[in-house]
GROMACS .gro file of C-alpha atoms in nm:
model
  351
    1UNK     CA    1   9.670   8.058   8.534
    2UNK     CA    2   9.928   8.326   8.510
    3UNK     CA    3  10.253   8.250   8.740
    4UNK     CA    4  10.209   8.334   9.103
    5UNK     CA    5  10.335   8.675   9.230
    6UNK     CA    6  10.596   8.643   9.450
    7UNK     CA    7  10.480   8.711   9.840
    8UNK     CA    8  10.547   9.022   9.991
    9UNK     CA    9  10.841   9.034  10.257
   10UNK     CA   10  10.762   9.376  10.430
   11UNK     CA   11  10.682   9.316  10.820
   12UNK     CA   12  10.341   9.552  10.841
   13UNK     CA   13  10.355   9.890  10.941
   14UNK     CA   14  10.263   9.986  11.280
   15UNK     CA   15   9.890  10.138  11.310
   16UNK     CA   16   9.860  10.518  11.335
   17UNK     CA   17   9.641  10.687  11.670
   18UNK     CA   18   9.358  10.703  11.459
   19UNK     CA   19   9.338  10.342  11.381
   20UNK     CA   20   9.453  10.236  11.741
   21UNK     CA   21   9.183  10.462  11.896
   22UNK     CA   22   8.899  10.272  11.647
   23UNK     CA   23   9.042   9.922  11.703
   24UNK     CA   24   9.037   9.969  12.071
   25UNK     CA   25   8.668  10.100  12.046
   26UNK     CA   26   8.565   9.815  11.829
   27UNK     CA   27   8.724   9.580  12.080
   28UNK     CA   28   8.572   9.663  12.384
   29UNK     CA   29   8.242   9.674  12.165
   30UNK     CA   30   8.292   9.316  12.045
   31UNK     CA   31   8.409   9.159  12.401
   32UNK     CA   32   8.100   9.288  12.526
   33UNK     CA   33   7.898   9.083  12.252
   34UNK     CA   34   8.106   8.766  12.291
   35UNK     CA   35   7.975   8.819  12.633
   36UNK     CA   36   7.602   8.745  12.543
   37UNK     CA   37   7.465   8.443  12.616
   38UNK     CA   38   7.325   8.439  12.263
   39UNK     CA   39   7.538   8.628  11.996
   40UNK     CA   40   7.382   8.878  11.772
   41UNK     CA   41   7.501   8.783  11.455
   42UNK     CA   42   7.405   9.091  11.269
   43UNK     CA   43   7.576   9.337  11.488
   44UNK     CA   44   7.868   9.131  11.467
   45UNK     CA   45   7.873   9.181  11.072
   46UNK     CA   46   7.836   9.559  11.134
   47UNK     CA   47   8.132   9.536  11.375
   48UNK     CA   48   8.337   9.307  11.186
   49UNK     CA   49   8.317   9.511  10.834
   50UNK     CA   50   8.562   9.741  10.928
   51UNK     CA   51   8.853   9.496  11.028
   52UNK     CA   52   8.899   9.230  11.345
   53UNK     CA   53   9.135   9.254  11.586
   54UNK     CA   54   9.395   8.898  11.567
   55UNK     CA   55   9.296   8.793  11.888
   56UNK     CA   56   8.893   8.782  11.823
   57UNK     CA   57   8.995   8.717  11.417
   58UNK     CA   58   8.966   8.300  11.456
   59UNK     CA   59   8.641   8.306  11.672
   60UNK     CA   60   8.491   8.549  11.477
   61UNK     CA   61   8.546   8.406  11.110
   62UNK     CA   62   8.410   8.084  11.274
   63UNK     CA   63   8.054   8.253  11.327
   64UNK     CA   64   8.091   8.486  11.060
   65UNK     CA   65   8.136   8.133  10.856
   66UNK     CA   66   7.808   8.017  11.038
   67UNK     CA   67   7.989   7.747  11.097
   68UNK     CA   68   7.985   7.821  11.457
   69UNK     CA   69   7.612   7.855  11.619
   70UNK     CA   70   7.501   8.239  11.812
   71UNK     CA   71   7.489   8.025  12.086
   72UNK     CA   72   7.708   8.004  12.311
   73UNK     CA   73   7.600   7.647  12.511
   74UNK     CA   74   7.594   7.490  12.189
   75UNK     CA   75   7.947   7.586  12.045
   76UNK     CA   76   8.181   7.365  12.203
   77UNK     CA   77   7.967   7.057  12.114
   78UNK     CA   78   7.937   7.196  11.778
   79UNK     CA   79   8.320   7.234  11.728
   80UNK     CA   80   8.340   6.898  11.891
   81UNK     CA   81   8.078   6.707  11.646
   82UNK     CA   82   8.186   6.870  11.281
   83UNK     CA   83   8.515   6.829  11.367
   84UNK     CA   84   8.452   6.460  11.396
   85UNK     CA   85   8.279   6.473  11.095
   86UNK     CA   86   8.534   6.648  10.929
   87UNK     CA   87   8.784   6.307  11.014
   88UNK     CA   88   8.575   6.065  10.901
   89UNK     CA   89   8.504   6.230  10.568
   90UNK     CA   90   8.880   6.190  10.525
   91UNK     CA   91   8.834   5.805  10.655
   92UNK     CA   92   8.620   5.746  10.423
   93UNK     CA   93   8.771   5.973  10.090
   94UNK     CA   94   9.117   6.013  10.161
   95UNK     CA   95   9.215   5.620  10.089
   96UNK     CA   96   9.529   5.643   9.835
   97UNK     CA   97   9.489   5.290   9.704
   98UNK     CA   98   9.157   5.269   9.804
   99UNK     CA   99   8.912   5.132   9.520
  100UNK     CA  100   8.707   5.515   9.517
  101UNK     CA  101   9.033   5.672   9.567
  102UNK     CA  102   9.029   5.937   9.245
  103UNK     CA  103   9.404   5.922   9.177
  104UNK     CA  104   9.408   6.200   8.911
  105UNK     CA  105   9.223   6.482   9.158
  106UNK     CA  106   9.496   6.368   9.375
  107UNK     CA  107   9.756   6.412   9.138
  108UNK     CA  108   9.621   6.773   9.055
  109UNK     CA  109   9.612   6.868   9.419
  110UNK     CA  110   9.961   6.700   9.495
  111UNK     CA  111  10.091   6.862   9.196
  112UNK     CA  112   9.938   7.243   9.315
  113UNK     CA  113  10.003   7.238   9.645
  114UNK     CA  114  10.390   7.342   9.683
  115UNK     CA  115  10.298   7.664   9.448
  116UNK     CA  116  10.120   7.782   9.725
  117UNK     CA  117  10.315   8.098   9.863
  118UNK     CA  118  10.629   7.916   9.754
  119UNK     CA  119  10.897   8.158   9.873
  120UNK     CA  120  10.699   8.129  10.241
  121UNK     CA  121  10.861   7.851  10.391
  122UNK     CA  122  10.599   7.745  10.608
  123UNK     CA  123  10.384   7.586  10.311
  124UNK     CA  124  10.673   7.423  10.209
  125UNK     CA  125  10.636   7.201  10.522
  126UNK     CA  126  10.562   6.874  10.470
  127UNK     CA  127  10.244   6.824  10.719
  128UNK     CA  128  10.111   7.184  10.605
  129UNK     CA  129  10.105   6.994  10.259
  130UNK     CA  130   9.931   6.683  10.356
  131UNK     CA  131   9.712   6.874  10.553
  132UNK     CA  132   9.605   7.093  10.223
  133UNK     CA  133   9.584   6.792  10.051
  134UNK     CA  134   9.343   6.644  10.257
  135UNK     CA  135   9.132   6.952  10.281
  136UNK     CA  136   9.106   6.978   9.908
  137UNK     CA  137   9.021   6.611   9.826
  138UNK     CA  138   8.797   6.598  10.064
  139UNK     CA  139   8.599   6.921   9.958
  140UNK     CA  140   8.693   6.771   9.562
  141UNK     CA  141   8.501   6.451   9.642
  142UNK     CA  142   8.240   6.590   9.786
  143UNK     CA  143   8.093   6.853   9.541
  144UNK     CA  144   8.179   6.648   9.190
  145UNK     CA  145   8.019   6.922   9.012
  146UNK     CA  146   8.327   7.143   9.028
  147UNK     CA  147   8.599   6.881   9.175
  148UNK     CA  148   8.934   7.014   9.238
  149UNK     CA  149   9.044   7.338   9.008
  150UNK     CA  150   9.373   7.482   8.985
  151UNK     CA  151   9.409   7.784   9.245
  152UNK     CA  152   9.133   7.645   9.519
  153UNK     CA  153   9.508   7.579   9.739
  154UNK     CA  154   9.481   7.955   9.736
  155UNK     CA  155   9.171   7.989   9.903
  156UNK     CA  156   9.235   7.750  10.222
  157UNK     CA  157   9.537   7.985  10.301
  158UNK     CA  158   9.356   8.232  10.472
  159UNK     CA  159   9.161   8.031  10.705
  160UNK     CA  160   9.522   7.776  10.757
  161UNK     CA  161   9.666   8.103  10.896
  162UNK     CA  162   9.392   8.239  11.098
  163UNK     CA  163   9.335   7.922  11.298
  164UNK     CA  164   9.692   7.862  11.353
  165UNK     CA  165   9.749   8.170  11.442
  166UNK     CA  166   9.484   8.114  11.746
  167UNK     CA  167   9.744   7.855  11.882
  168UNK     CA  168  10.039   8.045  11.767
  169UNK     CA  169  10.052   8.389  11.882
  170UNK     CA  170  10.234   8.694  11.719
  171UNK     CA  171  10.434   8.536  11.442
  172UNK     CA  172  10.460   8.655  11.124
  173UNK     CA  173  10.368   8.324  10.913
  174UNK     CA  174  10.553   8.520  10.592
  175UNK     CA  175  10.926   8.411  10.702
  176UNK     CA  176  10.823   8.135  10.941
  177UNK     CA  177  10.882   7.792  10.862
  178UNK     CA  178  10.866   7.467  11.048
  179UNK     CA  179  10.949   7.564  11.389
  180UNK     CA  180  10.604   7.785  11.419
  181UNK     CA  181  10.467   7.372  11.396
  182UNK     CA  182  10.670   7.287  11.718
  183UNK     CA  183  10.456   7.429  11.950
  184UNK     CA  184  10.110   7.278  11.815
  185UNK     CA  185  10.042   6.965  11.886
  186UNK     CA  186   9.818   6.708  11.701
  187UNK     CA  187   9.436   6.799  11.864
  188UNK     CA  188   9.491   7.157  11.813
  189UNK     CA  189   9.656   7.096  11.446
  190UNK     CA  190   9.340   6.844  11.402
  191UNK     CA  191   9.124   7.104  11.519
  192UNK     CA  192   9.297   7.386  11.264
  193UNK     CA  193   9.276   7.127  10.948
  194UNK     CA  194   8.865   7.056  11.055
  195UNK     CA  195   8.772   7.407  11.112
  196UNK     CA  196   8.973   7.533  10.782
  197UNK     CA  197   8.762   7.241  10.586
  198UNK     CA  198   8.405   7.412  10.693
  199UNK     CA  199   8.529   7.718  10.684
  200UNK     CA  200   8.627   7.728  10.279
  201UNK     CA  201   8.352   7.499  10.239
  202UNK     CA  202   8.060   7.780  10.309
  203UNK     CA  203   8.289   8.025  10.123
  204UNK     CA  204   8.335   7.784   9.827
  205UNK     CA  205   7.897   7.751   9.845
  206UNK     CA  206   7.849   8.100   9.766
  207UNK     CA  207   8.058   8.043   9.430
  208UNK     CA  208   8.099   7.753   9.320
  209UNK     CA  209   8.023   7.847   8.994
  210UNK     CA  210   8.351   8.028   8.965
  211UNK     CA  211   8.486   7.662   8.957
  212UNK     CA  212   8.236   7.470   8.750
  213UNK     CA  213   8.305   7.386   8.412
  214UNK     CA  214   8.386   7.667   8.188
  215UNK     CA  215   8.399   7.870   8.495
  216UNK     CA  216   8.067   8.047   8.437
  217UNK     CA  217   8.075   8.258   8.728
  218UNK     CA  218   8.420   8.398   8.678
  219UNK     CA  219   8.367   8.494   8.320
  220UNK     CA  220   8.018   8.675   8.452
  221UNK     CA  221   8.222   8.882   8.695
  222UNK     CA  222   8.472   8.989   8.421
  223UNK     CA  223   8.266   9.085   8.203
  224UNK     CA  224   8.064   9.292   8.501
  225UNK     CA  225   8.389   9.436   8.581
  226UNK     CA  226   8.472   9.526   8.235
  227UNK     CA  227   8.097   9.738   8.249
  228UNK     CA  228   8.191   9.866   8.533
  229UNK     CA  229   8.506  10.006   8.430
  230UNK     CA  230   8.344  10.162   8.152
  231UNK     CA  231   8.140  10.380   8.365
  232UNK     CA  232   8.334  10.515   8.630
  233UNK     CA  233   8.661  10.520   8.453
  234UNK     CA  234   8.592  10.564   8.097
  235UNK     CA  235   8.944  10.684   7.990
  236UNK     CA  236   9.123  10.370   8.179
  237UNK     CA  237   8.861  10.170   7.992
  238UNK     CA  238   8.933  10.338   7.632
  239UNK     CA  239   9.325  10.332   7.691
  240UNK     CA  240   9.271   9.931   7.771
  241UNK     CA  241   9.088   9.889   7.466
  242UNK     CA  242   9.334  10.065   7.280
  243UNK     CA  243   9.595   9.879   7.365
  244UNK     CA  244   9.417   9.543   7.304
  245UNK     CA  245   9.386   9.440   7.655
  246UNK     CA  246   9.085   9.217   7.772
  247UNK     CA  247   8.995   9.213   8.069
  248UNK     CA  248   9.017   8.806   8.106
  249UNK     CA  249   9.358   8.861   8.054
  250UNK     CA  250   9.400   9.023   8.422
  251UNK     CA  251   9.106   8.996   8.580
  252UNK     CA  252   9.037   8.603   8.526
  253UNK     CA  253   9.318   8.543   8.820
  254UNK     CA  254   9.147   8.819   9.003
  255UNK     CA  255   8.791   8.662   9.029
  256UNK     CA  256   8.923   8.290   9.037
  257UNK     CA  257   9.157   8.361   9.344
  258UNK     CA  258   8.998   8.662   9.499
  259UNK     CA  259   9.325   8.876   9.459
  260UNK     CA  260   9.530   8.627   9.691
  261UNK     CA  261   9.781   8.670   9.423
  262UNK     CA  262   9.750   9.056   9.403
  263UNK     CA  263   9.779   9.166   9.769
  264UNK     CA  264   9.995   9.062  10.034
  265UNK     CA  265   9.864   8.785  10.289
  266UNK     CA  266   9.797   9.037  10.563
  267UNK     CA  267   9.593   9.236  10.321
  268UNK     CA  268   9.394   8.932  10.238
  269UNK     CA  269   9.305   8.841  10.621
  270UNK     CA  270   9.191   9.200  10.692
  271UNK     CA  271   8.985   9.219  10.324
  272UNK     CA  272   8.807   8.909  10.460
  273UNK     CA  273   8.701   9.009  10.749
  274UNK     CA  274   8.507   9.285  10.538
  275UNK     CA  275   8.397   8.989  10.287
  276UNK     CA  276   8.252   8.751  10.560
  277UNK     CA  277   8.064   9.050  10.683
  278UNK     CA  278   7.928   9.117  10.355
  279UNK     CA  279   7.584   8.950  10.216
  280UNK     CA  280   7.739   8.792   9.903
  281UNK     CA  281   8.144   8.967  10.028
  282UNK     CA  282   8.318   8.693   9.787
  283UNK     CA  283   8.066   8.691   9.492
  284UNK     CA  284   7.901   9.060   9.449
  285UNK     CA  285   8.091   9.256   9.696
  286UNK     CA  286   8.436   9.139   9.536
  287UNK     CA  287   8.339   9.240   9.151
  288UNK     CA  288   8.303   9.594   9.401
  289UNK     CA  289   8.636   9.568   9.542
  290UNK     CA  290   8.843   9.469   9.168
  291UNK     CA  291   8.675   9.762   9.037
  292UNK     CA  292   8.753   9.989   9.336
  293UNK     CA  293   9.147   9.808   9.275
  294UNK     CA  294   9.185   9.861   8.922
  295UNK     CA  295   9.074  10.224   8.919
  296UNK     CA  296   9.310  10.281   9.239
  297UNK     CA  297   9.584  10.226   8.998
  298UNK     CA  298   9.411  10.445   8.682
  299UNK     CA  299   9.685  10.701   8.656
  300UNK     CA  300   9.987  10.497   8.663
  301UNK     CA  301   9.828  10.239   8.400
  302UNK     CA  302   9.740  10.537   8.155
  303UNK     CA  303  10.111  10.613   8.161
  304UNK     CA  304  10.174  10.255   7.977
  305UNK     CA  305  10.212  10.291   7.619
  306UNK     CA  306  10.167   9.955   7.491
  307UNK     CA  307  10.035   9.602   7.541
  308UNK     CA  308  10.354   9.423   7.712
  309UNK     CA  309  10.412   9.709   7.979
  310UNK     CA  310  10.024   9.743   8.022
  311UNK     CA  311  10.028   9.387   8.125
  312UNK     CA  312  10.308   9.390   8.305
  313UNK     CA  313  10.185   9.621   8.530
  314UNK     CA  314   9.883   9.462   8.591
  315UNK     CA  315   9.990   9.113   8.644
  316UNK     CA  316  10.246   9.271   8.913
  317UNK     CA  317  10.098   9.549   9.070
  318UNK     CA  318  10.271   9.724   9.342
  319UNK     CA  319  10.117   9.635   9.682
  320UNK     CA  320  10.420   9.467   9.868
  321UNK     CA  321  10.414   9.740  10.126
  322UNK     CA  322  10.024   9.758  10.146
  323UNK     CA  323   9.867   9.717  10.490
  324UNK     CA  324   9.521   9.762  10.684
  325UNK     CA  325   9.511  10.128  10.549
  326UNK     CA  326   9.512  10.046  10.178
  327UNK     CA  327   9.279   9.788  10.249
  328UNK     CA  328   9.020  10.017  10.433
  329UNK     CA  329   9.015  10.279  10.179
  330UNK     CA  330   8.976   9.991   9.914
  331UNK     CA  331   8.685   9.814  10.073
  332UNK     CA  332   8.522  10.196  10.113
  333UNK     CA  333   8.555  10.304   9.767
  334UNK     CA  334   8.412   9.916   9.721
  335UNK     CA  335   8.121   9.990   9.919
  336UNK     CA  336   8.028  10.344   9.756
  337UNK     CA  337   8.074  10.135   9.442
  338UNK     CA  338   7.763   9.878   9.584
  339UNK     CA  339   7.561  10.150   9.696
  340UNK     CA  340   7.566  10.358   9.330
  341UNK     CA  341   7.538   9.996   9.143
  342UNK     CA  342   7.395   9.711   9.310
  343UNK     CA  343   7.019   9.835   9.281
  344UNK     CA  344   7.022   9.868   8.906
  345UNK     CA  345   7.215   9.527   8.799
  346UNK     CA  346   7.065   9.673   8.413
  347UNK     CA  347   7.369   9.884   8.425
  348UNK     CA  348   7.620   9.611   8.457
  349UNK     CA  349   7.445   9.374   8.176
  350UNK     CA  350   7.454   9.673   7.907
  351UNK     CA  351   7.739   9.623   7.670
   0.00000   0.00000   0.00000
């Protein structure tokens, strides 16, 4: 893979009236589903597309994740029993010395796991590491088709941050490091590890074939994208050709760690509250949202005149100071994107 992007420092910016007014709209509208004895999943999707608010964001990706049930007398037991089952999958996987013990998916993981947002001192901390670790080797073990694959560390981040961020309020995980750990003690850190597992394990179910070998499913998307690009941006897709640049080159990272290395963390939270929302969000719906991101950055790429600053540019694009409002124009342009292409899939298998 190419090297990780550095993470974006910028604290994010503080929402204008418009977005405050629809936020506090959308909460009221979502406390008032909560409140049903039986939660209608489908108008939580609608509700959800446009963005969470933090404080529903961890109860809310657990349904959305249907990993918590609509209803409500069964949840707590739910938590209760797949978080058990969570622990002893790792009793009976995680056993370094063990005689099933796979010692070289270990070494992968162990090996993988400090790149992950290495300049954010938090996942430099040494149970945030074992606690990836365990989360990946278990997942690993259990679906042998794909095992572990460089870049899955990525993926868990999201939900790691979410669920902590349920027991630790208001901190801004990019310059925290060990203290935020101080105030969680070992149920609820238990309780974040289990519910991160399930959580990237549905995701990881709807493509797994981005991870199997030869990656079939990631060189499907970049070639879709590539199609794409060709039709709604014909003279960013000529001035790529010219210059020699395939779209594996840039896009491979794109599709394998579904932009995590493109956009800042904060940007990846809110675009995943559109994806979970989504039928398909981190298959189909993200092939939408890298074309709606590469053509957001059309004009300054035509200005490149050659191969090395053309992928420069797109290897490092610009989004340190990118917050919710990139992100909601992004996922719109996505979705106009779906609604022109996704009935006529002829258009993206064309060369």
């Amino acid at each position: 893979l190419p090297p990780q992007r550095p993470p974006s420092a910028p604290s994010p910016r503080p929402p204008n009236a418009n977005h405050r007014s629809k936020l506090a709209l959308r909460t009221r509208k979502l406390s008032a589903l909560l409140d049903q004895s039986v939660i209608d999943l489908s108008e939580v999707r609608r509700l959800c597309w446009s963005g969470i608010p933090d404080h529903f964001r961890p109860l809310l990706w657990r349904l959305l994740s249907v990993y918590l049930p609509p209803r409500k007398d069964q949840q707590a037991s739910t938590l209760s029993r797949k978080r058990e089952e969570y622990f002893r999958f790792v009793g009976q996987h995680f056993r370094q010395g063990g005689p099933e013990f796979n010692e070289e998916t270990y070494r992968q993981i162990h090996i993988d796991i400090p790149r992950t947002n290495p300049l954010m001192p938090l996942f430099q901390v040494r149970e945030v590491q074992e606690l990836y670790e365990r989360v990946l080797y278990v997942w690993a073990t259990r679906h042998p088709a794909s095992g572990y694959v460089q870049g899955l560390n990525d993926l868990v981040t999201p939900f790691f941050v979410v669920f902590l961020g349920e027991v630790v309020e208001g901190v801004d995980f990019v310059g925290s490091g060990p203290e935020v750990l101080s105030s969680v003690n070992p149920t609820q850190l238990r309780a974040i590890e289990a519910d991160t597992y399930w959580c990237v394990s549905k995701l990881l179910d709807g493509i797994q074939d981005n991870y199997t070998f030869a990656q079939p499913g990631v060189q499907t998307k970049v070639r879709a994208l590539r199609e794409l690009i060709k039709r709604i941006d014909i003279a960013l897709h000529n001035h790529l050709e010219a210059h020699s640049i395939e779209y594996l080159q840039f896009a491979f990272r794109w599709m394998h760690n579904l932009l995590m290395r493109e956009i800042p963390l904060r940007c990846a939270v809110r675009l995943w509250d559109t994806y979970q929302s989504e039928p398909d969000g981190f298959a189909t719906f993200h092939l939408y949202t890298c074309a709606a991101f590469l053509v957001h950055w059309s004009d300054e790429l035509l200005r490149q005149q050659d191969f090395q600053s053309l992928m420069t540019m797109l290897q490092n694009l610009p989004t340190d100071d990118w917050d919710h409002e990139e992100i909601d124009m992004l996922v719109a342009d996505a979705y106009r994107l779906k609604f022109m292409f996704a009935d006529a899939p002829s258009h993206l298998g064309k060369s």
